[in-house]
Amino acid sequence: MQLTGKKIAILAENLYEDLELWYPLLRFKEAGAKVRVVGPKTEIYESKHGYPVKADKAADNIKISEYDAVIIPGGYAPDHMRRSQPMVQLVRQANLQGKILAAICHGGWMLASADAVRDRKFTCFFAIRDDLINAGGEYLDREVVRDANIITSRTPADLPAFCREIITALTE
């Protein structure tokens, strides 16, 4: 149980990429972490393919200091997430506190909105590469990139490397 005692928030909004939310959620629970799904509100959010997830907590009702990591799945959910100031503030505070902040695919949009990309190396889904470069980051085309507390990946195919890197960061 590598992650016993660790607390992880996985962000949710409508149109999340199914695997990018569920794979880390189940993987980190399996490793012993306490995983909470966090949304703008405590309601049900549907994935790109209609699969529901219920948020355990609303973003404005959690203290980021109580968490070890925040995971941002992709799909089109990050575009909806960044319209919620409490969601953006949660990501900004996680970064300022040096928490592990991991984004995959379009999750990088949240990093840009929270000003967590500037002067950092990252990867992402190729379609948002320019957005993150314009937010001040340096793009690398790799399955996973770690720059201090920021961990990024490109697509669902990168999930094994993404989750391994998050576990490594949480156990250092």
PDB file of C-alpha atoms in Angstrom:
ATOM      1  CA  MET A   1       0.000   0.000   0.000  1.00  0.00           C
ATOM      2  CA  GLN A   2       2.425   2.622  -1.300  1.00  0.00           C
ATOM      3  CA  LEU A   3       0.082   5.562  -0.793  1.00  0.00           C
ATOM      4  CA  THR A   4      -1.389   4.799   2.638  1.00  0.00           C
ATOM      5  CA  GLY A   5      -1.930   8.083   4.443  1.00  0.00           C
ATOM      6  CA  LYS A   6      -1.940  10.162   1.244  1.00  0.00           C
ATOM      7  CA  LYS A   7      -4.960  12.245   0.276  1.00  0.00           C
ATOM      8  CA  ILE A   8      -5.607  12.988  -3.407  1.00  0.00           C
ATOM      9  CA  ALA A   9      -8.187  15.232  -5.093  1.00  0.00           C
ATOM     10  CA  ILE A  10      -9.250  14.371  -8.641  1.00  0.00           C
ATOM     11  CA  LEU A  11     -11.064  17.216 -10.352  1.00  0.00           C
ATOM     12  CA  ALA A  12     -14.280  16.598 -12.281  1.00  0.00           C
ATOM     13  CA  GLU A  13     -16.548  18.512 -14.626  1.00  0.00           C
ATOM     14  CA  ASN A  14     -18.805  17.541 -17.497  1.00  0.00           C
ATOM     15  CA  LEU A  15     -17.156  16.004 -20.559  1.00  0.00           C
ATOM     16  CA  TYR A  16     -14.150  14.580 -18.701  1.00  0.00           C
ATOM     17  CA  GLU A  17     -12.146  11.891 -20.510  1.00  0.00           C
ATOM     18  CA  ASP A  18     -13.349   8.635 -18.925  1.00  0.00           C
ATOM     19  CA  LEU A  19     -10.007   6.871 -18.545  1.00  0.00           C
ATOM     20  CA  GLU A  20      -8.155   9.970 -17.368  1.00  0.00           C
ATOM     21  CA  LEU A  21     -10.425  10.262 -14.317  1.00  0.00           C
ATOM     22  CA  TRP A  22     -11.209   6.617 -13.530  1.00  0.00           C
ATOM     23  CA  TYR A  23      -7.774   5.048 -14.124  1.00  0.00           C
ATOM     24  CA  PRO A  24      -5.978   7.296 -11.564  1.00  0.00           C
ATOM     25  CA  LEU A  25      -8.923   7.180  -9.151  1.00  0.00           C
ATOM     26  CA  LEU A  26      -8.916   3.392  -9.019  1.00  0.00           C
ATOM     27  CA  ARG A  27      -5.118   3.050  -9.228  1.00  0.00           C
ATOM     28  CA  PHE A  28      -4.494   5.393  -6.291  1.00  0.00           C
ATOM     29  CA  LYS A  29      -7.268   3.854  -4.177  1.00  0.00           C
ATOM     30  CA  GLU A  30      -5.706   0.457  -4.882  1.00  0.00           C
ATOM     31  CA  ALA A  31      -2.378   1.847  -3.625  1.00  0.00           C
ATOM     32  CA  GLY A  32      -4.010   2.924  -0.346  1.00  0.00           C
ATOM     33  CA  ALA A  33      -4.656   6.636  -0.920  1.00  0.00           C
ATOM     34  CA  LYS A  34      -7.796   8.409   0.204  1.00  0.00           C
ATOM     35  CA  VAL A  35      -9.145   9.766  -3.101  1.00  0.00           C
ATOM     36  CA  ARG A  36     -11.843  12.415  -3.350  1.00  0.00           C
ATOM     37  CA  VAL A  37     -13.563  13.624  -6.515  1.00  0.00           C
ATOM     38  CA  VAL A  38     -13.848  17.415  -6.428  1.00  0.00           C
ATOM     39  CA  GLY A  39     -16.111  19.480  -8.678  1.00  0.00           C
ATOM     40  CA  PRO A  40     -17.478  22.995  -8.714  1.00  0.00           C
ATOM     41  CA  LYS A  41     -20.459  21.525  -6.824  1.00  0.00           C
ATOM     42  CA  THR A  42     -21.250  18.178  -5.212  1.00  0.00           C
ATOM     43  CA  GLU A  43     -23.244  16.874  -8.132  1.00  0.00           C
ATOM     44  CA  ILE A  44     -22.976  14.251 -10.856  1.00  0.00           C
ATOM     45  CA  TYR A  45     -20.745  14.996 -13.848  1.00  0.00           C
ATOM     46  CA  GLU A  46     -20.878  13.026 -17.092  1.00  0.00           C
ATOM     47  CA  SER A  47     -17.881  11.967 -19.137  1.00  0.00           C
ATOM     48  CA  LYS A  48     -17.460  12.419 -22.888  1.00  0.00           C
ATOM     49  CA  HIS A  49     -19.070   8.997 -23.251  1.00  0.00           C
ATOM     50  CA  GLY A  50     -21.873   9.549 -20.717  1.00  0.00           C
ATOM     51  CA  TYR A  51     -20.294   7.764 -17.733  1.00  0.00           C
ATOM     52  CA  PRO A  52     -21.231   9.508 -14.474  1.00  0.00           C
ATOM     53  CA  VAL A  53     -19.082  10.422 -11.484  1.00  0.00           C
ATOM     54  CA  LYS A  54     -20.367  12.134  -8.344  1.00  0.00           C
ATOM     55  CA  ALA A  55     -18.200  14.804  -6.771  1.00  0.00           C
ATOM     56  CA  ASP A  56     -17.529  14.028  -3.104  1.00  0.00           C
ATOM     57  CA  LYS A  57     -16.645  17.650  -2.405  1.00  0.00           C
ATOM     58  CA  ALA A  58     -17.153  21.097  -3.895  1.00  0.00           C
ATOM     59  CA  ALA A  59     -13.974  23.043  -4.660  1.00  0.00           C
ATOM     60  CA  ASP A  60     -14.899  25.874  -2.317  1.00  0.00           C
ATOM     61  CA  ASN A  61     -15.392  23.404   0.559  1.00  0.00           C
ATOM     62  CA  ILE A  62     -11.946  21.816   0.702  1.00  0.00           C
ATOM     63  CA  LYS A  63      -8.718  22.936   2.300  1.00  0.00           C
ATOM     64  CA  ILE A  64      -5.905  22.182  -0.130  1.00  0.00           C
ATOM     65  CA  SER A  65      -3.494  22.034   2.808  1.00  0.00           C
ATOM     66  CA  GLU A  66      -5.154  18.721   3.740  1.00  0.00           C
ATOM     67  CA  TYR A  67      -4.292  17.145   0.356  1.00  0.00           C
ATOM     68  CA  ASP A  68      -1.042  15.764  -1.017  1.00  0.00           C
ATOM     69  CA  ALA A  69      -1.934  15.929  -4.715  1.00  0.00           C
ATOM     70  CA  VAL A  70      -4.432  17.276  -7.230  1.00  0.00           C
ATOM     71  CA  ILE A  71      -5.088  15.381 -10.474  1.00  0.00           C
ATOM     72  CA  ILE A  72      -6.637  17.148 -13.466  1.00  0.00           C
ATOM     73  CA  PRO A  73      -8.074  14.789 -16.106  1.00  0.00           C
ATOM     74  CA  GLY A  74      -8.573  15.919 -19.665  1.00  0.00           C
ATOM     75  CA  GLY A  75     -11.341  15.724 -22.173  1.00  0.00           C
ATOM     76  CA  TYR A  76     -13.245  18.983 -22.460  1.00  0.00           C
ATOM     77  CA  ALA A  77     -13.811  19.156 -18.691  1.00  0.00           C
ATOM     78  CA  PRO A  78     -10.864  21.509 -18.045  1.00  0.00           C
ATOM     79  CA  ASP A  79     -12.483  24.141 -20.254  1.00  0.00           C
ATOM     80  CA  HIS A  80     -15.541  23.963 -17.974  1.00  0.00           C
ATOM     81  CA  MET A  81     -13.442  23.761 -14.785  1.00  0.00           C
ATOM     82  CA  ARG A  82     -11.578  26.973 -15.507  1.00  0.00           C
ATOM     83  CA  ARG A  83     -14.866  28.872 -15.627  1.00  0.00           C
ATOM     84  CA  SER A  84     -15.213  28.173 -11.886  1.00  0.00           C
ATOM     85  CA  GLN A  85     -13.090  30.494  -9.749  1.00  0.00           C
ATOM     86  CA  PRO A  86     -13.043  28.055  -6.790  1.00  0.00           C
ATOM     87  CA  MET A  87     -11.662  25.333  -9.101  1.00  0.00           C
ATOM     88  CA  VAL A  88      -8.955  27.627 -10.499  1.00  0.00           C
ATOM     89  CA  GLN A  89      -8.130  28.880  -6.999  1.00  0.00           C
ATOM     90  CA  LEU A  90      -7.793  25.290  -5.747  1.00  0.00           C
ATOM     91  CA  VAL A  91      -5.222  24.542  -8.484  1.00  0.00           C
ATOM     92  CA  ARG A  92      -3.406  27.848  -7.886  1.00  0.00           C
ATOM     93  CA  GLN A  93      -3.188  27.172  -4.135  1.00  0.00           C
ATOM     94  CA  ALA A  94      -2.023  23.586  -4.689  1.00  0.00           C
ATOM     95  CA  ASN A  95       0.815  24.902  -6.831  1.00  0.00           C
ATOM     96  CA  LEU A  96       1.752  27.688  -4.397  1.00  0.00           C
ATOM     97  CA  GLN A  97       1.863  25.138  -1.564  1.00  0.00           C
ATOM     98  CA  GLY A  98       4.075  22.800  -3.610  1.00  0.00           C
ATOM     99  CA  LYS A  99       1.496  20.009  -3.734  1.00  0.00           C
ATOM    100  CA  ILE A 100       1.836  17.435  -6.491  1.00  0.00           C
ATOM    101  CA  LEU A 101      -0.187  18.919  -9.328  1.00  0.00           C
ATOM    102  CA  ALA A 102      -0.744  16.480 -12.201  1.00  0.00           C
ATOM    103  CA  ALA A 103      -2.546  17.213 -15.473  1.00  0.00           C
ATOM    104  CA  ILE A 104      -3.120  14.991 -18.478  1.00  0.00           C
ATOM    105  CA  CYS A 105      -4.355  15.801 -21.983  1.00  0.00           C
ATOM    106  CA  HIS A 106      -6.409  19.032 -21.903  1.00  0.00           C
ATOM    107  CA  GLY A 107      -5.826  19.285 -18.132  1.00  0.00           C
ATOM    108  CA  GLY A 108      -3.052  21.733 -18.965  1.00  0.00           C
ATOM    109  CA  TRP A 109      -5.721  24.371 -19.565  1.00  0.00           C
ATOM    110  CA  MET A 110      -6.283  24.447 -15.802  1.00  0.00           C
ATOM    111  CA  LEU A 111      -2.553  24.833 -15.195  1.00  0.00           C
ATOM    112  CA  ALA A 112      -2.519  27.819 -17.574  1.00  0.00           C
ATOM    113  CA  SER A 113      -5.571  29.400 -15.927  1.00  0.00           C
ATOM    114  CA  ALA A 114      -3.958  28.974 -12.491  1.00  0.00           C
ATOM    115  CA  ASP A 115      -0.645  30.451 -13.724  1.00  0.00           C
ATOM    116  CA  ALA A 116       1.157  27.183 -12.973  1.00  0.00           C
ATOM    117  CA  VAL A 117       2.874  26.786 -16.370  1.00  0.00           C
ATOM    118  CA  ARG A 118       5.073  29.876 -16.506  1.00  0.00           C
ATOM    119  CA  ASP A 119       8.771  28.938 -16.636  1.00  0.00           C
ATOM    120  CA  ARG A 120       7.928  25.231 -16.357  1.00  0.00           C
ATOM    121  CA  LYS A 121       8.479  22.263 -18.670  1.00  0.00           C
ATOM    122  CA  PHE A 122       5.334  20.338 -19.570  1.00  0.00           C
ATOM    123  CA  THR A 123       3.609  18.073 -22.051  1.00  0.00           C
ATOM    124  CA  CYS A 124      -0.052  17.916 -23.052  1.00  0.00           C
ATOM    125  CA  PHE A 125      -2.409  16.960 -25.856  1.00  0.00           C
ATOM    126  CA  PHE A 126      -0.893  18.547 -28.971  1.00  0.00           C
ATOM    127  CA  ALA A 127      -3.956  20.713 -29.676  1.00  0.00           C
ATOM    128  CA  ILE A 128      -3.390  22.857 -26.561  1.00  0.00           C
ATOM    129  CA  ARG A 129       0.411  23.027 -26.841  1.00  0.00           C
ATOM    130  CA  ASP A 130       0.333  26.622 -28.131  1.00  0.00           C
ATOM    131  CA  ASP A 131      -1.967  27.697 -25.281  1.00  0.00           C
ATOM    132  CA  LEU A 132       0.522  26.462 -22.693  1.00  0.00           C
ATOM    133  CA  ILE A 133       3.528  27.873 -24.548  1.00  0.00           C
ATOM    134  CA  ASN A 134       1.726  31.233 -24.633  1.00  0.00           C
ATOM    135  CA  ALA A 135       1.167  30.851 -20.866  1.00  0.00           C
ATOM    136  CA  GLY A 136       4.953  30.784 -20.491  1.00  0.00           C
ATOM    137  CA  GLY A 137       5.801  27.080 -20.452  1.00  0.00           C
ATOM    138  CA  GLU A 138       8.278  24.966 -22.411  1.00  0.00           C
ATOM    139  CA  TYR A 139       6.704  22.053 -24.325  1.00  0.00           C
ATOM    140  CA  LEU A 140       8.343  18.605 -24.481  1.00  0.00           C
ATOM    141  CA  ASP A 141       6.793  15.783 -26.513  1.00  0.00           C
ATOM    142  CA  ARG A 142       7.140  12.948 -23.964  1.00  0.00           C
ATOM    143  CA  GLU A 143       4.729  10.516 -22.314  1.00  0.00           C
ATOM    144  CA  VAL A 144       5.310  12.170 -18.949  1.00  0.00           C
ATOM    145  CA  VAL A 145       7.143  15.315 -17.876  1.00  0.00           C
ATOM    146  CA  ARG A 146       7.892  16.252 -14.285  1.00  0.00           C
ATOM    147  CA  ASP A 147       9.079  19.729 -13.368  1.00  0.00           C
ATOM    148  CA  ALA A 148       9.312  20.028  -9.564  1.00  0.00           C
ATOM    149  CA  ASN A 149       5.729  19.484  -8.312  1.00  0.00           C
ATOM    150  CA  ILE A 150       4.085  19.631 -11.770  1.00  0.00           C
ATOM    151  CA  ILE A 151       3.514  16.323 -13.610  1.00  0.00           C
ATOM    152  CA  THR A 152       1.985  16.268 -17.094  1.00  0.00           C
ATOM    153  CA  SER A 153       1.097  13.703 -19.765  1.00  0.00           C
ATOM    154  CA  ARG A 154      -0.437  13.756 -23.240  1.00  0.00           C
ATOM    155  CA  THR A 155      -3.188  11.156 -23.742  1.00  0.00           C
ATOM    156  CA  PRO A 156      -4.821   8.074 -22.181  1.00  0.00           C
ATOM    157  CA  ALA A 157      -2.031   5.930 -23.673  1.00  0.00           C
ATOM    158  CA  ASP A 158       0.356   7.707 -21.261  1.00  0.00           C
ATOM    159  CA  LEU A 159      -1.673   6.852 -18.128  1.00  0.00           C
ATOM    160  CA  PRO A 160       0.661   4.085 -16.857  1.00  0.00           C
ATOM    161  CA  ALA A 161       3.692   6.426 -16.955  1.00  0.00           C
ATOM    162  CA  PHE A 162       1.602   9.317 -15.585  1.00  0.00           C
ATOM    163  CA  CYS A 163       0.402   7.313 -12.574  1.00  0.00           C
ATOM    164  CA  ARG A 164       3.860   5.822 -11.925  1.00  0.00           C
ATOM    165  CA  GLU A 165       5.374   9.316 -11.825  1.00  0.00           C
ATOM    166  CA  ILE A 166       2.672  10.566  -9.450  1.00  0.00           C
ATOM    167  CA  ILE A 167       3.276   7.605  -7.129  1.00  0.00           C
ATOM    168  CA  THR A 168       7.034   8.242  -7.263  1.00  0.00           C
ATOM    169  CA  ALA A 169       6.504  11.910  -6.391  1.00  0.00           C
ATOM    170  CA  LEU A 170       4.154  11.072  -3.519  1.00  0.00           C
ATOM    171  CA  THR A 171       6.545   8.530  -2.019  1.00  0.00           C
ATOM    172  CA  GLU A 172       9.768  10.569  -2.185  1.00  0.00           C
TER     173      GLU A 172
END
